[in-house]
mmCIF file of C-alpha atoms in Angstrom:
data_model
loop_
_atom_site.group_PDB
_atom_site.id
_atom_site.type_symbol
_atom_site.label_atom_id
_atom_site.label_comp_id
_atom_site.label_asym_id
_atom_site.label_seq_id
_atom_site.Cartn_x
_atom_site.Cartn_y
_atom_site.Cartn_z
ATOM 1 C CA UNK A 239 0.000 0.000 0.000
ATOM 2 C CA UNK A 240 1.021 3.639 -0.474
ATOM 3 C CA UNK A 241 1.894 5.771 2.545
ATOM 4 C CA UNK A 242 3.243 9.278 3.049
ATOM 5 C CA UNK A 243 6.268 9.691 5.301
ATOM 6 C CA UNK A 244 7.951 12.817 6.571
ATOM 7 C CA UNK A 245 11.529 11.557 6.424
ATOM 8 C CA UNK A 246 13.350 14.652 7.648
ATOM 9 C CA UNK A 247 12.546 18.359 8.029
ATOM 10 C CA UNK A 248 11.355 19.596 4.652
ATOM 11 C CA UNK A 249 11.422 16.130 3.076
ATOM 12 C CA UNK A 250 8.379 13.977 2.268
ATOM 13 C CA UNK A 251 8.315 10.656 0.441
ATOM 14 C CA UNK A 252 5.587 8.359 -0.852
ATOM 15 C CA UNK A 253 6.589 4.848 0.153
ATOM 16 C CA UNK A 254 5.287 1.311 -0.291
ATOM 17 C CA UNK A 255 4.378 -0.605 2.867
ATOM 18 C CA UNK A 256 2.707 -3.864 3.776
ATOM 19 C CA UNK A 257 -1.061 -3.679 4.062
ATOM 20 C CA UNK A 258 -2.006 -4.266 7.717
ATOM 21 C CA UNK A 259 -3.651 -7.561 8.610
ATOM 22 C CA UNK A 260 -6.912 -7.742 10.518
ATOM 23 C CA UNK A 261 -6.460 -8.567 14.212
ATOM 24 C CA UNK A 262 -8.924 -9.413 17.001
ATOM 25 C CA UNK A 263 -10.822 -6.377 18.229
ATOM 26 C CA UNK A 264 -9.827 -4.293 15.227
ATOM 27 C CA UNK A 265 -11.282 -2.747 12.087
ATOM 28 C CA UNK A 266 -9.416 -2.371 8.793
ATOM 29 C CA UNK A 267 -10.141 0.921 7.042
ATOM 30 C CA UNK A 268 -9.651 1.953 3.424
ATOM 31 C CA UNK A 269 -8.589 5.579 3.805
ATOM 32 C CA UNK A 270 -10.290 7.947 1.378
ATOM 33 C CA UNK A 271 -9.078 11.316 2.654
ATOM 34 C CA UNK A 272 -6.646 12.423 5.334
ATOM 35 C CA UNK A 273 -6.056 16.020 6.353
ATOM 36 C CA UNK A 274 -2.829 17.881 7.030
ATOM 37 C CA UNK A 275 -3.112 19.960 10.210
ATOM 38 C CA UNK A 276 -0.877 22.526 11.892
ATOM 39 C CA UNK A 277 0.984 19.875 13.872
ATOM 40 C CA UNK A 278 1.829 18.081 10.619
ATOM 41 C CA UNK A 279 3.140 21.347 9.173
ATOM 42 C CA UNK A 280 5.307 21.848 12.265
ATOM 43 C CA UNK A 281 6.579 18.269 11.900
ATOM 44 C CA UNK A 282 7.473 19.027 8.271
ATOM 45 C CA UNK A 283 9.288 22.194 9.357
ATOM 46 C CA UNK A 284 11.151 20.355 12.121
ATOM 47 C CA UNK A 285 9.379 22.310 14.859
ATOM 48 C CA UNK A 286 7.302 19.597 16.546
ATOM 49 C CA UNK A 287 9.157 18.316 19.633
ATOM 50 C CA UNK A 288 6.617 15.506 20.150
ATOM 51 C CA UNK A 289 7.512 13.784 16.873
ATOM 52 C CA UNK A 290 10.430 11.477 16.138
ATOM 53 C CA UNK A 291 11.163 11.254 12.411
ATOM 54 C CA UNK A 292 10.515 9.476 10.140
ATOM 55 C CA UNK A 293 6.761 9.404 10.738
ATOM 56 C CA UNK A 294 3.546 8.863 8.798
ATOM 57 C CA UNK A 295 1.496 12.003 9.554
ATOM 58 C CA UNK A 296 -2.239 12.448 9.735
ATOM 59 C CA UNK A 297 -5.057 12.104 12.253
ATOM 60 C CA UNK A 298 -7.946 13.771 10.393
ATOM 61 C CA UNK A 299 -9.549 10.814 8.688
ATOM 62 C CA UNK A 300 -12.313 9.959 6.263
ATOM 63 C CA UNK A 301 -12.461 6.251 5.438
ATOM 64 C CA UNK A 302 -14.592 3.246 4.529
ATOM 65 C CA UNK A 303 -14.644 0.027 6.545
ATOM 66 C CA UNK A 304 -12.802 -2.679 4.600
ATOM 67 C CA UNK A 305 -13.140 -5.485 7.157
ATOM 68 C CA UNK A 306 -14.274 -6.056 10.739
ATOM 69 C CA UNK A 307 -12.751 -8.666 13.070
ATOM 70 C CA UNK A 308 -15.084 -11.545 13.974
ATOM 71 C CA UNK A 309 -14.993 -10.709 17.676
ATOM 72 C CA UNK A 310 -16.145 -7.098 17.207
ATOM 73 C CA UNK A 311 -19.684 -6.727 18.457
ATOM 74 C CA UNK A 312 -21.983 -3.886 17.498
ATOM 75 C CA UNK A 313 -23.110 -2.135 14.342
ATOM 76 C CA UNK A 314 -19.836 -1.676 12.417
ATOM 77 C CA UNK A 315 -20.180 -3.217 8.970
ATOM 78 C CA UNK A 316 -18.103 -3.423 5.820
ATOM 79 C CA UNK A 317 -18.704 -0.454 3.500
ATOM 80 C CA UNK A 318 -19.637 2.087 6.184
ATOM 81 C CA UNK A 319 -18.267 5.643 5.997
ATOM 82 C CA UNK A 320 -16.305 6.432 9.141
ATOM 83 C CA UNK A 321 -13.822 8.640 10.925
ATOM 84 C CA UNK A 322 -11.486 7.760 13.786
ATOM 85 C CA UNK A 323 -10.892 9.092 17.277
ATOM 86 C CA UNK A 324 -7.091 9.327 16.898
ATOM 87 C CA UNK A 325 -6.085 9.532 20.565
ATOM 88 C CA UNK A 326 -5.134 6.795 23.006
ATOM 89 C CA UNK A 327 -5.878 6.601 26.719
ATOM 90 C CA UNK A 328 -4.280 4.408 29.364
ATOM 91 C CA UNK A 329 -7.307 4.158 31.659
ATOM 92 C CA UNK A 330 -5.140 4.520 34.766
ATOM 93 C CA UNK A 331 -3.701 8.057 34.912
ATOM 94 C CA UNK A 332 -5.496 10.865 36.807
ATOM 95 C CA UNK A 333 -7.110 12.237 33.628
ATOM 96 C CA UNK A 334 -8.509 8.846 32.659
ATOM 97 C CA UNK A 335 -9.706 8.116 36.192
ATOM 98 C CA UNK A 336 -11.456 11.512 36.179
ATOM 99 C CA UNK A 337 -13.375 10.646 33.018
ATOM 100 C CA UNK A 338 -11.297 12.850 30.717
ATOM 101 C CA UNK A 339 -9.377 10.418 28.487
ATOM 102 C CA UNK A 340 -8.776 13.150 25.907
ATOM 103 C CA UNK A 341 -6.119 14.515 28.277
ATOM 104 C CA UNK A 342 -4.517 11.156 29.088
ATOM 105 C CA UNK A 343 -1.017 11.643 30.455
ATOM 106 C CA UNK A 344 0.250 8.921 28.129
ATOM 107 C CA UNK A 345 -1.801 9.795 25.032
ATOM 108 C CA UNK A 346 -0.272 8.830 21.678
ATOM 109 C CA UNK A 347 -2.026 10.650 18.838
ATOM 110 C CA UNK A 348 -1.941 9.230 15.323
ATOM 111 C CA UNK A 349 0.668 11.045 13.269
ATOM 112 C CA UNK A 350 2.366 12.568 16.301
ATOM 113 C CA UNK A 351 3.616 10.079 18.883
ATOM 114 C CA UNK A 352 2.960 7.170 16.481
ATOM 115 C CA UNK A 353 2.493 6.618 12.759
ATOM 116 C CA UNK A 354 -0.673 8.193 11.468
ATOM 117 C CA UNK A 355 -3.371 7.818 8.859
ATOM 118 C CA UNK A 356 -1.767 8.983 5.612
ATOM 119 C CA UNK A 357 -1.768 5.562 4.012
ATOM 120 C CA UNK A 358 -4.164 3.588 1.849
ATOM 121 C CA UNK A 359 -5.179 1.317 4.720
ATOM 122 C CA UNK A 360 -5.321 1.811 8.480
ATOM 123 C CA UNK A 361 -5.891 -0.724 11.253
ATOM 124 C CA UNK A 362 -7.552 0.674 14.387
ATOM 125 C CA UNK A 363 -9.277 -0.660 17.512
ATOM 126 C CA UNK A 364 -12.996 -0.967 16.909
ATOM 127 C CA UNK A 365 -13.866 1.377 19.786
ATOM 128 C CA UNK A 366 -12.065 4.226 17.991
ATOM 129 C CA UNK A 367 -14.235 3.999 14.859
ATOM 130 C CA UNK A 368 -17.099 6.492 14.462
ATOM 131 C CA UNK A 369 -19.600 5.693 11.709
ATOM 132 C CA UNK A 370 -22.464 7.659 10.179
ATOM 133 C CA UNK A 371 -23.775 7.003 6.683
ATOM 134 C CA UNK A 372 -25.067 10.581 6.411
ATOM 135 C CA UNK A 373 -21.502 11.957 6.260
ATOM 136 C CA UNK A 374 -19.361 11.592 3.133
ATOM 137 C CA UNK A 375 -15.864 10.148 3.326
ATOM 138 C CA UNK A 376 -14.383 13.527 2.386
ATOM 139 C CA UNK A 377 -16.370 15.459 4.977
ATOM 140 C CA UNK A 378 -15.454 12.962 7.696
ATOM 141 C CA UNK A 379 -11.839 14.190 7.361
ATOM 142 C CA UNK A 380 -12.986 17.560 8.770
ATOM 143 C CA UNK A 381 -14.669 16.206 11.898
ATOM 144 C CA UNK A 382 -11.647 15.817 14.203
ATOM 145 C CA UNK A 383 -10.260 19.382 13.919
ATOM 146 C CA UNK A 384 -13.715 20.914 14.346
ATOM 147 C CA UNK A 385 -14.271 18.709 17.397
ATOM 148 C CA UNK A 386 -11.218 20.241 19.112
ATOM 149 C CA UNK A 387 -12.849 23.674 18.882
ATOM 150 C CA UNK A 388 -16.164 22.224 20.044
ATOM 151 C CA UNK A 389 -14.402 20.787 23.090
ATOM 152 C CA UNK A 390 -12.941 24.179 24.036
ATOM 153 C CA UNK A 391 -16.425 25.694 24.087
ATOM 154 C CA UNK A 392 -17.595 22.835 26.265
ATOM 155 C CA UNK A 393 -14.691 23.456 28.653
ATOM 156 C CA UNK A 394 -15.870 27.058 29.030
ATOM 157 C CA UNK A 395 -19.475 25.943 29.655
ATOM 158 C CA UNK A 396 -20.707 28.560 27.176
ATOM 159 C CA UNK A 397 -24.380 29.513 27.414
ATOM 160 C CA UNK A 398 -26.688 31.753 25.402
ATOM 161 C CA UNK A 399 -26.087 34.888 27.480
ATOM 162 C CA UNK A 400 -22.304 34.802 26.971
ATOM 163 C CA UNK A 401 -20.190 36.933 24.689
ATOM 164 C CA UNK A 402 -17.409 34.706 23.362
ATOM 165 C CA UNK A 403 -14.249 35.994 21.715
ATOM 166 C CA UNK A 404 -12.356 33.442 19.606
ATOM 167 C CA UNK A 405 -8.767 34.434 18.801
ATOM 168 C CA UNK A 406 -7.517 32.595 15.736
ATOM 169 C CA UNK A 407 -9.757 31.474 12.874
ATOM 170 C CA UNK A 408 -7.962 28.380 11.698
ATOM 171 C CA UNK A 409 -9.863 25.116 11.579
ATOM 172 C CA UNK A 410 -9.871 24.647 15.355
ATOM 173 C CA UNK A 411 -10.875 28.234 16.029
ATOM 174 C CA UNK A 412 -13.667 27.853 13.476
ATOM 175 C CA UNK A 413 -14.930 24.880 15.441
ATOM 176 C CA UNK A 414 -15.128 27.112 18.501
ATOM 177 C CA UNK A 415 -16.982 29.783 16.507
ATOM 178 C CA UNK A 416 -19.526 27.233 15.299
ATOM 179 C CA UNK A 417 -20.102 25.617 18.693
ATOM 180 C CA UNK A 418 -20.452 28.924 20.548
ATOM 181 C CA UNK A 419 -22.890 30.164 17.906
ATOM 182 C CA UNK A 420 -24.928 26.957 18.123
ATOM 183 C CA UNK A 421 -25.230 27.539 21.865
ATOM 184 C CA UNK A 422 -26.732 30.961 21.224
ATOM 185 C CA UNK A 423 -23.779 33.035 22.385
ATOM 186 C CA UNK A 424 -22.717 36.324 20.833
ATOM 187 C CA UNK A 425 -19.475 35.469 19.000
ATOM 188 C CA UNK A 426 -16.549 37.758 18.184
ATOM 189 C CA UNK A 427 -13.952 36.273 15.808
ATOM 190 C CA UNK A 428 -10.440 37.743 15.791
ATOM 191 C CA UNK A 429 -7.770 37.054 13.184
ATOM 192 C CA UNK A 430 -5.263 38.771 10.873
ATOM 193 C CA UNK A 431 -6.679 37.354 7.635
ATOM 194 C CA UNK A 432 -9.715 38.860 5.910
ATOM 195 C CA UNK A 433 -10.688 35.604 4.166
ATOM 196 C CA UNK A 434 -10.723 33.681 7.418
ATOM 197 C CA UNK A 435 -12.750 36.408 9.100
ATOM 198 C CA UNK A 436 -15.298 36.333 6.280
ATOM 199 C CA UNK A 437 -15.597 32.569 6.690
ATOM 200 C CA UNK A 438 -16.015 33.000 10.455
ATOM 201 C CA UNK A 439 -18.974 35.239 9.668
ATOM 202 C CA UNK A 440 -20.447 32.527 7.458
ATOM 203 C CA UNK A 441 -20.042 30.054 10.327
ATOM 204 C CA UNK A 442 -21.865 32.169 12.889
ATOM 205 C CA UNK A 443 -19.628 34.956 14.192
ATOM 206 C CA UNK A 444 -21.643 38.092 14.965
ATOM 207 C CA UNK A 445 -18.586 40.363 14.844
ATOM 208 C CA UNK A 446 -15.170 40.058 13.223
ATOM 209 C CA UNK A 447 -12.019 41.977 14.121
ATOM 210 C CA UNK A 448 -8.849 42.186 12.044
ATOM 211 C CA UNK A 449 -6.416 42.759 14.884
ATOM 212 C CA UNK A 450 -3.701 44.274 12.666
ATOM 213 C CA UNK A 451 -6.074 46.814 11.142
ATOM 214 C CA UNK A 452 -8.251 47.605 14.156
ATOM 215 C CA UNK A 453 -7.539 48.399 17.797
ATOM 216 C CA UNK A 454 -8.568 45.162 19.490
ATOM 217 C CA UNK A 455 -9.100 46.569 22.979
ATOM 218 C CA UNK A 456 -11.254 49.462 21.774
ATOM 219 C CA UNK A 457 -13.379 47.242 19.536
ATOM 220 C CA UNK A 458 -13.991 44.700 22.296
ATOM 221 C CA UNK A 459 -14.978 47.485 24.682
ATOM 222 C CA UNK A 460 -17.327 48.906 22.071
ATOM 223 C CA UNK A 461 -18.993 45.551 21.357
ATOM 224 C CA UNK A 462 -19.341 44.582 25.032
ATOM 225 C CA UNK A 463 -20.393 47.981 26.404
ATOM 226 C CA UNK A 464 -17.058 48.323 28.177
ATOM 227 C CA UNK A 465 -17.248 44.981 30.009
ATOM 228 C CA UNK A 466 -14.999 42.649 28.011
ATOM 229 C CA UNK A 467 -15.823 39.165 26.743
ATOM 230 C CA UNK A 468 -17.360 36.637 29.144
ATOM 231 C CA UNK A 469 -15.305 33.911 27.476
ATOM 232 C CA UNK A 470 -12.068 34.102 25.495
ATOM 233 C CA UNK A 471 -10.917 31.062 23.512
ATOM 234 C CA UNK A 472 -7.292 31.291 22.361
ATOM 235 C CA UNK A 473 -6.571 29.125 19.297
ATOM 236 C CA UNK A 474 -3.269 30.580 18.091
ATOM 237 C CA UNK A 475 -0.513 29.834 20.582
ATOM 238 C CA UNK A 476 1.461 33.086 20.687
ATOM 239 C CA UNK A 477 2.571 35.140 23.692
ATOM 240 C CA UNK A 478 0.697 38.223 22.454
ATOM 241 C CA UNK A 479 -2.582 36.319 22.057
ATOM 242 C CA UNK A 480 -2.122 34.658 25.452
ATOM 243 C CA UNK A 481 -1.748 38.108 26.995
ATOM 244 C CA UNK A 482 -4.616 39.594 24.982
ATOM 245 C CA UNK A 483 -6.903 36.889 26.373
ATOM 246 C CA UNK A 484 -6.312 38.147 29.903
ATOM 247 C CA UNK A 485 -6.640 41.801 28.855
ATOM 248 C CA UNK A 486 -9.910 41.397 26.984
ATOM 249 C CA UNK A 487 -11.786 38.960 29.199
ATOM 250 C CA UNK A 488 -14.384 40.395 31.580
ATOM 251 C CA UNK A 489 -14.038 40.388 35.336
ATOM 252 C CA UNK A 490 -14.931 36.853 36.566
ATOM 253 C CA UNK A 491 -14.642 35.652 32.959
ATOM 254 C CA UNK A 492 -13.345 32.365 31.572
ATOM 255 C CA UNK A 493 -10.313 31.825 29.354
ATOM 256 C CA UNK A 494 -9.651 28.629 27.413
ATOM 257 C CA UNK A 495 -6.220 28.073 25.907
ATOM 258 C CA UNK A 496 -5.977 25.615 23.000
ATOM 259 C CA UNK A 497 -2.839 26.845 21.265
ATOM 260 C CA UNK A 498 0.623 26.027 22.611
ATOM 261 C CA UNK A 499 2.761 29.129 23.060
ATOM 262 C CA UNK A 500 6.251 28.202 21.870
ATOM 263 C CA UNK A 501 7.887 30.911 23.999
ATOM 264 C CA UNK A 502 7.607 31.921 27.635
ATOM 265 C CA UNK A 503 4.656 34.215 28.351
ATOM 266 C CA UNK A 504 5.282 37.174 30.711
ATOM 267 C CA UNK A 505 1.911 37.312 32.471
ATOM 268 C CA UNK A 506 1.058 40.124 34.862
ATOM 269 C CA UNK A 507 -0.631 37.770 37.298
ATOM 270 C CA UNK A 508 -2.414 40.508 39.246
ATOM 271 C CA UNK A 509 -5.227 40.276 36.707
ATOM 272 C CA UNK A 510 -5.720 36.580 37.437
ATOM 273 C CA UNK A 511 -6.619 37.616 40.981
ATOM 274 C CA UNK A 512 -8.278 40.998 40.446
ATOM 275 C CA UNK A 513 -10.576 39.628 37.779
ATOM 276 C CA UNK A 514 -10.985 36.313 39.633
ATOM 277 C CA UNK A 515 -10.561 34.472 36.359
ATOM 278 C CA UNK A 516 -11.233 30.857 35.505
ATOM 279 C CA UNK A 517 -8.390 29.761 33.217
ATOM 280 C CA UNK A 518 -8.621 26.413 31.431
ATOM 281 C CA UNK A 519 -6.525 24.354 29.096
ATOM 282 C CA UNK A 520 -8.272 22.395 26.352
ATOM 283 C CA UNK A 521 -6.727 19.322 24.770
ATOM 284 C CA UNK A 522 -7.996 17.168 21.917
ATOM 285 C CA UNK A 523 -11.691 16.241 22.113
ATOM 286 C CA UNK A 524 -14.106 13.879 23.810
ATOM 287 C CA UNK A 525 -16.326 11.346 22.010
ATOM 288 C CA UNK A 526 -19.333 13.590 22.586
ATOM 289 C CA UNK A 527 -17.538 16.426 20.768
ATOM 290 C CA UNK A 528 -17.113 14.213 17.697
ATOM 291 C CA UNK A 529 -20.814 13.359 17.902
ATOM 292 C CA UNK A 530 -21.781 17.023 18.184
ATOM 293 C CA UNK A 531 -19.739 17.943 15.087
ATOM 294 C CA UNK A 532 -21.320 15.110 13.111
ATOM 295 C CA UNK A 533 -24.822 16.213 14.116
ATOM 296 C CA UNK A 534 -23.953 19.774 13.067
ATOM 297 C CA UNK A 535 -22.681 18.619 9.682
ATOM 298 C CA UNK A 536 -25.801 16.513 9.126
ATOM 299 C CA UNK A 537 -27.894 19.689 9.313
ATOM 300 C CA UNK A 538 -26.439 20.738 5.951
ATOM 301 C CA UNK A 539 -25.562 24.278 7.055
ATOM 302 C CA UNK A 540 -21.784 23.871 7.199
ATOM 303 C CA UNK A 541 -20.052 25.462 4.154
ATOM 304 C CA UNK A 542 -17.779 22.440 3.802
ATOM 305 C CA UNK A 543 -16.296 23.412 0.431
ATOM 306 C CA UNK A 544 -15.037 26.684 1.900
ATOM 307 C CA UNK A 545 -13.139 24.789 4.598
ATOM 308 C CA UNK A 546 -11.004 22.886 2.075
ATOM 309 C CA UNK A 547 -8.220 24.853 0.400
ATOM 310 C CA UNK A 548 -6.933 22.058 -1.833
ATOM 311 C CA UNK A 549 -6.944 18.302 -2.390
ATOM 312 C CA UNK A 550 -3.746 16.537 -3.460
ATOM 313 C CA UNK A 551 -2.690 13.048 -4.482
ATOM 314 C CA UNK A 552 -0.253 11.202 -2.180
ATOM 315 C CA UNK A 553 2.573 11.791 -4.674
ATOM 316 C CA UNK A 554 1.951 15.534 -4.351
ATOM 317 C CA UNK A 555 2.408 15.697 -0.560
ATOM 318 C CA UNK A 556 5.818 17.396 -0.863
ATOM 319 C CA UNK A 557 4.309 20.045 -3.117
ATOM 320 C CA UNK A 558 1.373 20.529 -0.730
ATOM 321 C CA UNK A 559 3.536 21.042 2.350
ATOM 322 C CA UNK A 560 6.092 23.198 0.511
ATOM 323 C CA UNK A 561 3.288 25.504 -0.576
ATOM 324 C CA UNK A 562 1.755 25.654 2.885
ATOM 325 C CA UNK A 563 5.091 26.355 4.560
ATOM 326 C CA UNK A 564 5.788 29.168 2.098
ATOM 327 C CA UNK A 565 2.341 30.774 2.428
ATOM 328 C CA UNK A 566 0.749 29.669 5.717
ATOM 329 C CA UNK A 567 -1.894 32.390 5.608
ATOM 330 C CA UNK A 568 -3.245 31.192 2.272
ATOM 331 C CA UNK A 569 -4.089 27.679 3.452
ATOM 332 C CA UNK A 570 -7.079 26.643 5.525
ATOM 333 C CA UNK A 571 -7.236 22.868 5.136
ATOM 334 C CA UNK A 572 -5.345 20.519 2.826
ATOM 335 C CA UNK A 573 -6.613 16.998 2.170
ATOM 336 C CA UNK A 574 -4.778 14.060 0.647
ATOM 337 C CA UNK A 575 -7.034 11.821 -1.436
ATOM 338 C CA UNK A 576 -6.067 8.155 -1.549
#
C-alpha cells in the first residue's frame, strides 16, 4: 500500500508498505481522505518536539470500513463511511480516572507520537471507529479538527447569554466559533486574515475583528459595552494572544487556551486575581464532541467546500507542504485523497 512519510525536516516521500492484517478487536479501514493539520506542518518544518522522524502524519480521517474482526460486536459493517478518534488513553492516569481520556497523560495521537493515517489502509481498535452514513468520506476528514474547537467551548461551559471571543480562525478556532454560535452566544472572531474572518462570519460569528487593522481593545470594549468578553478562547498559541486573552476577558470571565505558546509568556498575574478568572486548558476532544460535530454537519448548514483549500494526491504531498510552509496564511485545510 502507499503511505506518506515525513523523512526529515522539509522532506516527504511516498513509500510502499505492507497492508495491515486484521487482528482481534480491530477494524481495517480503506482511507479515502486524510487532512494535514498545523501539527503536521510543524513536523514538516522540524518544529514539533513531540515527533520522532521518520513518521507517517495524519489524524484527520475519512475512510470506509474494509473489514471487521469476527470478535467485534456492534453495528460496524463493511462499506460504512467512518472517521477515527485518533487519541489513546491508558485508563489509569489521573485524567482517565477523572473521566477525561482526551487529556490522558500517556496519550499517543496518530501522526504525532505514532504513525498516522496517511496511508491507503489503516488498522484501528474498533472502539475508535465512528460511523455515520449521512456523512461523506471527504467530509469525515474535517470532523476531528472541528471537534477540538467544540471541546474548548464545552470546557468554558458557554451559554446563550455569553459573549465569546475566539482568537484565531484556523480550523480549530472555526470549530469554537460554530459551537459557541450553536449555543446561542454572541461570538466575536479575531484574526489577521480577511478571508478567514469572512468565513467565520459565514459560520456564525456576529462580529469580526482584524487585529492588525483595528484596535482590538477598543473594539472589544465597544462591542461589550465596556465589560470585556465573558469567554475568550485562544486558538493561536502566541505570547501576544495569550496576553490579549487576559486583557480582553471580563471580570470573573473564563479563558480557554488551546494553542501552545512556543515561547515563555510574561503574564502580569495581578489580573488573574483581580478579575478572579477561571483559566482552562483544552486538549484534543471527547467522544461527545465528535458526535456534536457530526450532528452539526448533518444539518447541511456547514459550508464544507469553503473549509477545504486544496486536495492533493499522495505523490503531491511534498508540493502541498512546501506551498503551505511558504504561504501559511493562504491555506485553511489541505486533504490528501487516496
